[in-house]
Structure formats: C-alpha cells, structure tokens
CSV table of C-alpha atoms in Angstrom, one decimal:
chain,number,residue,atom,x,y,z
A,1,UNK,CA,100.6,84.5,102.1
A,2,UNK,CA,101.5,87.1,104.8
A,3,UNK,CA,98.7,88.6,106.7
A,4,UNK,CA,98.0,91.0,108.9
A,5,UNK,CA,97.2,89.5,112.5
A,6,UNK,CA,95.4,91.2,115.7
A,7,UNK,CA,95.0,90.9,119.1
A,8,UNK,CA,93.1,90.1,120.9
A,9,UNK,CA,90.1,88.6,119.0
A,10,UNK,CA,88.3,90.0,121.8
A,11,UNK,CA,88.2,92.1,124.2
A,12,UNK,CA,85.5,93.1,127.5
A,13,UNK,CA,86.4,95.5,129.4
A,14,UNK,CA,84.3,98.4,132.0
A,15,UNK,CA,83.7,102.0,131.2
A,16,UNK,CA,86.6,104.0,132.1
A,17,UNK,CA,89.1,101.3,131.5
A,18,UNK,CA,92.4,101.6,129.5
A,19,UNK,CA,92.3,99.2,126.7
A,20,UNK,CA,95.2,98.2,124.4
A,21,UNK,CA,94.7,96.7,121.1
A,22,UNK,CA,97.6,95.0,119.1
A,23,UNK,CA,98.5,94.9,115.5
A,24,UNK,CA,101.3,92.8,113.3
A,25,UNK,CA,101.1,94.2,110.2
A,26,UNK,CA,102.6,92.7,106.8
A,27,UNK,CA,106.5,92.5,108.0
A,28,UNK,CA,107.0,95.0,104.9
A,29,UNK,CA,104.4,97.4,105.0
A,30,UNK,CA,105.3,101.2,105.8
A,31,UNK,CA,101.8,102.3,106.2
A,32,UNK,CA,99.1,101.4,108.8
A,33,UNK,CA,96.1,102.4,109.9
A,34,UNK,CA,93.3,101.8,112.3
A,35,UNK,CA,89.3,101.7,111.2
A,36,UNK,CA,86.0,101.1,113.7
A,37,UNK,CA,83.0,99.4,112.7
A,38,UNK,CA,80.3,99.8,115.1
A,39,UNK,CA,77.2,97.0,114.8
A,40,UNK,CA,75.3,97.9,112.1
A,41,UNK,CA,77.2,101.0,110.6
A,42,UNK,CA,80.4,101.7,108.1
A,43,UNK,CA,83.5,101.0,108.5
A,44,UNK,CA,85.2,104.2,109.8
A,45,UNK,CA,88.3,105.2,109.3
A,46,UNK,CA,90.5,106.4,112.5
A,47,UNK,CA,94.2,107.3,112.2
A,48,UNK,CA,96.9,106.5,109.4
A,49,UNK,CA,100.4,106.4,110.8
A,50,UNK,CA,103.4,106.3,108.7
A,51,UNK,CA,107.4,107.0,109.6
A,52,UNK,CA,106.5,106.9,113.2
A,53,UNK,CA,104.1,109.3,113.4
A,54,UNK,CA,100.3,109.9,113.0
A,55,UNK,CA,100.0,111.3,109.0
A,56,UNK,CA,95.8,112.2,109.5
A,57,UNK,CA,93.2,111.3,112.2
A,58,UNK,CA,89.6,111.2,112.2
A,59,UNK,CA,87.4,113.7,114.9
A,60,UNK,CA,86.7,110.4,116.3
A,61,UNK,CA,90.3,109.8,117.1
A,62,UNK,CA,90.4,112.3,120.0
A,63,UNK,CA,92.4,112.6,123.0
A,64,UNK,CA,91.5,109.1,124.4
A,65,UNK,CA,92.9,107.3,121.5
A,66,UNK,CA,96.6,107.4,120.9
A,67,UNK,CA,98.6,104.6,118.5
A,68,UNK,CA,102.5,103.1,119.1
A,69,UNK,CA,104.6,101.2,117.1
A,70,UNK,CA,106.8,100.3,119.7
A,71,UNK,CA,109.0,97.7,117.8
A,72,UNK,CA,109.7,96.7,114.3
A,73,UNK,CA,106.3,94.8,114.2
A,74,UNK,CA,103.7,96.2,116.3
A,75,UNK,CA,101.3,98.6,116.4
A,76,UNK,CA,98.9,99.3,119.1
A,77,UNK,CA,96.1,101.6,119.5
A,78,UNK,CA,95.0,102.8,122.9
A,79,UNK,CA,92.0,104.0,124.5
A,80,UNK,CA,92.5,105.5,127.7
A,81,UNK,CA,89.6,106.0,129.3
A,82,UNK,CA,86.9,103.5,127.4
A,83,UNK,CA,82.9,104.6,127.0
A,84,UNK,CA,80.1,102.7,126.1
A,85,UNK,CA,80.0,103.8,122.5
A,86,UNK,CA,83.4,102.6,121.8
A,87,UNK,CA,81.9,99.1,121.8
A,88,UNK,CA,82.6,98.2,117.9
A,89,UNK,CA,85.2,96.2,115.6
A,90,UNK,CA,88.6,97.5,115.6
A,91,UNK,CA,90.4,96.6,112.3
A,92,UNK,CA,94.1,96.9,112.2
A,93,UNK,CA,95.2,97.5,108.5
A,94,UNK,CA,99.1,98.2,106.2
A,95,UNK,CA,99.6,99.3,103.0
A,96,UNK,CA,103.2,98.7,100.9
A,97,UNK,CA,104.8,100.9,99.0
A,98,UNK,CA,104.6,98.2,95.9
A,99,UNK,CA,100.3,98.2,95.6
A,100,UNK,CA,99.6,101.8,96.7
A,101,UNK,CA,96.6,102.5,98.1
A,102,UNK,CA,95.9,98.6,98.5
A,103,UNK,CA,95.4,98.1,102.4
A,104,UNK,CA,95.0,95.0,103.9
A,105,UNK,CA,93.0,94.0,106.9
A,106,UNK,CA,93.5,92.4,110.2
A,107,UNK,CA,90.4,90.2,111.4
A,108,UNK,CA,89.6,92.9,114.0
A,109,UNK,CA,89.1,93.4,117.6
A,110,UNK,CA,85.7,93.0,119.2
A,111,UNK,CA,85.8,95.8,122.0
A,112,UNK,CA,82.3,95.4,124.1
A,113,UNK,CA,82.6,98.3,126.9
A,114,UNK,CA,80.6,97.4,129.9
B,1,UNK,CA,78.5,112.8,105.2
B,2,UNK,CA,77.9,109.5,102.5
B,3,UNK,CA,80.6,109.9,100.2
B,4,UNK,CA,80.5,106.8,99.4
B,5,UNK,CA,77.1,105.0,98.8
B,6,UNK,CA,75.8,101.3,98.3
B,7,UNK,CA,72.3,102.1,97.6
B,8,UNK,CA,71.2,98.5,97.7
B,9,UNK,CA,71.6,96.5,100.9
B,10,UNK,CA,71.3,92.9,99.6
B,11,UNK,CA,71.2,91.0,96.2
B,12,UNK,CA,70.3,87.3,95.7
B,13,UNK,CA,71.3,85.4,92.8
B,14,UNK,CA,71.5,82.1,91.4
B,15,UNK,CA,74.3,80.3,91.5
B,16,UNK,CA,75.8,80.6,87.5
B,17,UNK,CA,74.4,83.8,86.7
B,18,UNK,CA,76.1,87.2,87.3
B,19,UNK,CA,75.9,89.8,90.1
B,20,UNK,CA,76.5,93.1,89.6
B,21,UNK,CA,77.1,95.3,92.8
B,22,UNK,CA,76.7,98.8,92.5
B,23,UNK,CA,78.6,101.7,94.1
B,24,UNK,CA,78.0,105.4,93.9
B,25,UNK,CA,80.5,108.1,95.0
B,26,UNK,CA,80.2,112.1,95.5
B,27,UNK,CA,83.8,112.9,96.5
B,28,UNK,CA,85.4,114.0,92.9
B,29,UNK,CA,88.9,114.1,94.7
B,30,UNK,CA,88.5,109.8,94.6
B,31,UNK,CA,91.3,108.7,92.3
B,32,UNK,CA,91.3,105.2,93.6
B,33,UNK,CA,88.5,102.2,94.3
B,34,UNK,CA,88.6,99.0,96.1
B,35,UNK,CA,86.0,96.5,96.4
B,36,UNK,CA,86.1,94.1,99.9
B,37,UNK,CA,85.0,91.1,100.8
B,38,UNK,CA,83.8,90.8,104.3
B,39,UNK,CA,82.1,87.4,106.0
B,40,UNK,CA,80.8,88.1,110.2
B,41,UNK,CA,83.3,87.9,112.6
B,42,UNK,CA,86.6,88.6,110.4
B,43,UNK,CA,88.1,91.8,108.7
B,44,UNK,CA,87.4,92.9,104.9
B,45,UNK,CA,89.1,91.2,102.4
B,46,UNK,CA,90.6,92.6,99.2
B,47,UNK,CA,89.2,91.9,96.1
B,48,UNK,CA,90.1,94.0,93.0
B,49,UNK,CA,90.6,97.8,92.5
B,50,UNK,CA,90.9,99.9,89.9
B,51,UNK,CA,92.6,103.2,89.2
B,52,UNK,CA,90.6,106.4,87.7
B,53,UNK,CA,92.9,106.4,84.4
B,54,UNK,CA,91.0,103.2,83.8
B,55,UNK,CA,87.5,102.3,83.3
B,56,UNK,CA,87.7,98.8,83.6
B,57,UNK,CA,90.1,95.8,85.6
B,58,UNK,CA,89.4,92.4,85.6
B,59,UNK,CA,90.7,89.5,87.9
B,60,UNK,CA,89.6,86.3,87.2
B,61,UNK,CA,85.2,86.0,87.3
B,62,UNK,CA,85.7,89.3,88.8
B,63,UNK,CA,85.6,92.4,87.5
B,64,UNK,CA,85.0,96.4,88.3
B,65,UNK,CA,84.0,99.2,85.9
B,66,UNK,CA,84.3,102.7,86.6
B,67,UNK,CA,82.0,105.4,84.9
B,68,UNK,CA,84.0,108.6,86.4
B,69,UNK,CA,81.1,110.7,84.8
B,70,UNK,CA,78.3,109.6,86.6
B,71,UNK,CA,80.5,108.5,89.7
B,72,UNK,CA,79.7,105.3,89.7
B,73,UNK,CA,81.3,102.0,90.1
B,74,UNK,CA,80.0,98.7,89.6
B,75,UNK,CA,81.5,94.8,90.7
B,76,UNK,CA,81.2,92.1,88.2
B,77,UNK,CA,81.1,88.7,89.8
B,78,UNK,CA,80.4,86.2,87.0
B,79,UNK,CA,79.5,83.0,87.5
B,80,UNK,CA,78.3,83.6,90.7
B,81,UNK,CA,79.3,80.9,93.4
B,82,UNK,CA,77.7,79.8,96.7
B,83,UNK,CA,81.2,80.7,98.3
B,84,UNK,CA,80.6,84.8,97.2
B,85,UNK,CA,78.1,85.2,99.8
B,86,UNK,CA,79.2,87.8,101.9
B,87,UNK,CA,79.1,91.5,102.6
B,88,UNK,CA,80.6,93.5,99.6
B,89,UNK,CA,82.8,97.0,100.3
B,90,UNK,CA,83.0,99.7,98.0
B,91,UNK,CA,85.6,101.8,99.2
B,92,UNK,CA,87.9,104.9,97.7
B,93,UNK,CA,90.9,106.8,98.0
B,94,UNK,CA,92.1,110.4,97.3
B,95,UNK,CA,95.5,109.7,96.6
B,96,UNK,CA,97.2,112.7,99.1
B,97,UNK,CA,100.5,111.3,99.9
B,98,UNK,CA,100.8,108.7,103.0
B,99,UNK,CA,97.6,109.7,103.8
B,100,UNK,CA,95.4,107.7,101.6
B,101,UNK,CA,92.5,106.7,104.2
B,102,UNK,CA,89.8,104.8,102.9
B,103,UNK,CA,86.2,105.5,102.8
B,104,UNK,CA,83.7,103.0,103.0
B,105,UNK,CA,80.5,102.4,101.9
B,106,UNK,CA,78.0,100.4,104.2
B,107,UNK,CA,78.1,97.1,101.9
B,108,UNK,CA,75.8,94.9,100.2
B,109,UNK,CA,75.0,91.7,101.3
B,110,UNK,CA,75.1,89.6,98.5
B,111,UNK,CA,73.4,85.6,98.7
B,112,UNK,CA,74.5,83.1,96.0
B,113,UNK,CA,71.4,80.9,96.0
B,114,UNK,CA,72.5,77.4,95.0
C-alpha cells in the first residue's frame, strides 16, 4: 500500500540553525501539506501547497518557514533560522484528487532545537 | 480558537464491548470529518470519514455518526480490541477548493483493557 514516507525520523539541531525536512508523498497525490505537533498540544496545521505553489498558510508559517517541491517526488519544508519553540513533530501529509479531502500522513519529524 | 473539541481525554474499555468517542465542532463552514488513529512516535492514521450529506458511514467494526444539528460527531468502535489502543483524531474540513486544511482536535486516548 503506498505511503507517505519522511525524513529524517529525527532531527537535533542548535538555535539559529537552518533545518531541512523531507517528504515523499503518495507518487499520485497533487496535494500536500505540512502540520506541527508540539508535546502535549494539537496537531497544527502549517501550509497546503498544490500546483507548485503555497494555496494557504497558517500565522505560524512565517518568514522562517518556506516549502519546495523540487522534483517529481519531494517536498521539503525549511526553517531558516530554527528557535526553541520549534521543537515538535513535523508531519508531512498528500491528498488525491480520487478521496477528497482524505490526507494521509507521513510518520513525522522529531525536530528538538537546542 | 477550539474549533474542534474532544472533551474527554481518555476512555477505557473492555475488550468486546463498544467505545464510543465523542467529538464536538463549532466551525458551521465543516463539510467534512475524519477520524485518526495515532500510536507515539508515528503520524495519524486514517480511519473513516464521513461527508455532511450523510449522517452515518460504517467500515467494518467502525463506524461515525454525524448529528449536524448539535455539531457533534461520534466514533463507533465495536467490538473493541486490545490493538485500538491509541490516540483517537477528530478532525474536519471546510471544503474551499485545494485548500482543504484540517483541523484537529487534541485526541482521546482510548485503552482496550483485555
């Protein structure tokens, strides 16, 4: 069964440090997206990105973050400049056009900001 | 902002009998609800959804009903196995084009007591 997969698993990195997280969603999935989940709290939604650009954002997503599909089967989100309180799960998720509205997640990132 | 609420943070049951996880939701613009499966360290998985032109969608010993009146949503797990304990998602979608972010609620922890 095709999955969405995510790298990597885990990630430590210092405050102020550029971070890249990686996504390979469902090989036929025009729709992906990127949620947060920080111990303890929701998950949060943070950007939807469809035909190569960004479609909505969240005020969390603000100039640090940007996303990339860079091929025909990644997409990346980037922090530029990490802080503390980005420490959290980053899930990676798609969405075909067949089960609308159905996304499916990625096992997430574990970002820990030191 | 708690559009989307799981009132109750855990529910034990017996293994056999039925669970019922509830969900409530304040948004009226929600046209579309997913329930997730989440266990630590990995990324929700989907379970069932249902559309607001229904009140009801079953899949297998699962199934959701949706009062759109009281806003309120409710997971059917019956019988109830060991291998269902996990964190349960309610989560919805306003159905605007590509958009279509989800909003979660912050889960219910659910034990199947053997």
């Amino acid at each position: 069964e095709p999955e969405v997969t995510q790298t990597p698993s885990h990630q430590v990195t210092q405050m102020g440090q550029e971070v890249i997280l990686r996504c390979v969603p469902i090989s036929n999935h025009l729709y992906f997206y990127w949620y947060r989940q920080i111990l303890g709290q929701k998950v949060e939604f943070l950007v939807s990105f469809y035909n190569n650009e960004i479609s909505e954002k969240s005020e969390i997503f603000d100039d640090q973050f940007s996303v990339e599909r860079p091929d025909g089967s990644n997409f990346t989100l980037k922090i530029r400049s990490t802080k503390l309180e980005d420490s959290a799960m980053y899930f990676c998720a798609s969405m075909g056009t067949s089960a609308r509205y159905t996304q499916y997640f990625g096992p997430g990132t574990r970002l820990t900001v030191l | 902002d708690q559009q989307v609420k799981q009132n109750s943070p855990s529910l034990s049951v017996q293994e056999g009998r039925i669970s019922i996880l509830n969900c409530d939701y304040t948004n009226s613009m929600f046209d579309y609800f997913l329930w997730y499966k989440k266990y630590p360290a990995e990324g929700p998985t989907f379970l069932i959804s249902i559309s607001s032109i229904k009140d009801k969608n079953e899949d297998g010993r699962f199934t959701v009903f949706l009062n759109k009146s009281a806003k309120h949503l409710s997971l059917h797990i019956v019988p109830s196995q060991p291998g269902d304990s996990a964190v349960y998602f309610c989560a919805a979608s306003a159905s605007s084009g590509a958009n279509s972010k989800l909003t979660f609620g912050k889960g219910i922890t659910l034990s199947v007591r053997p």
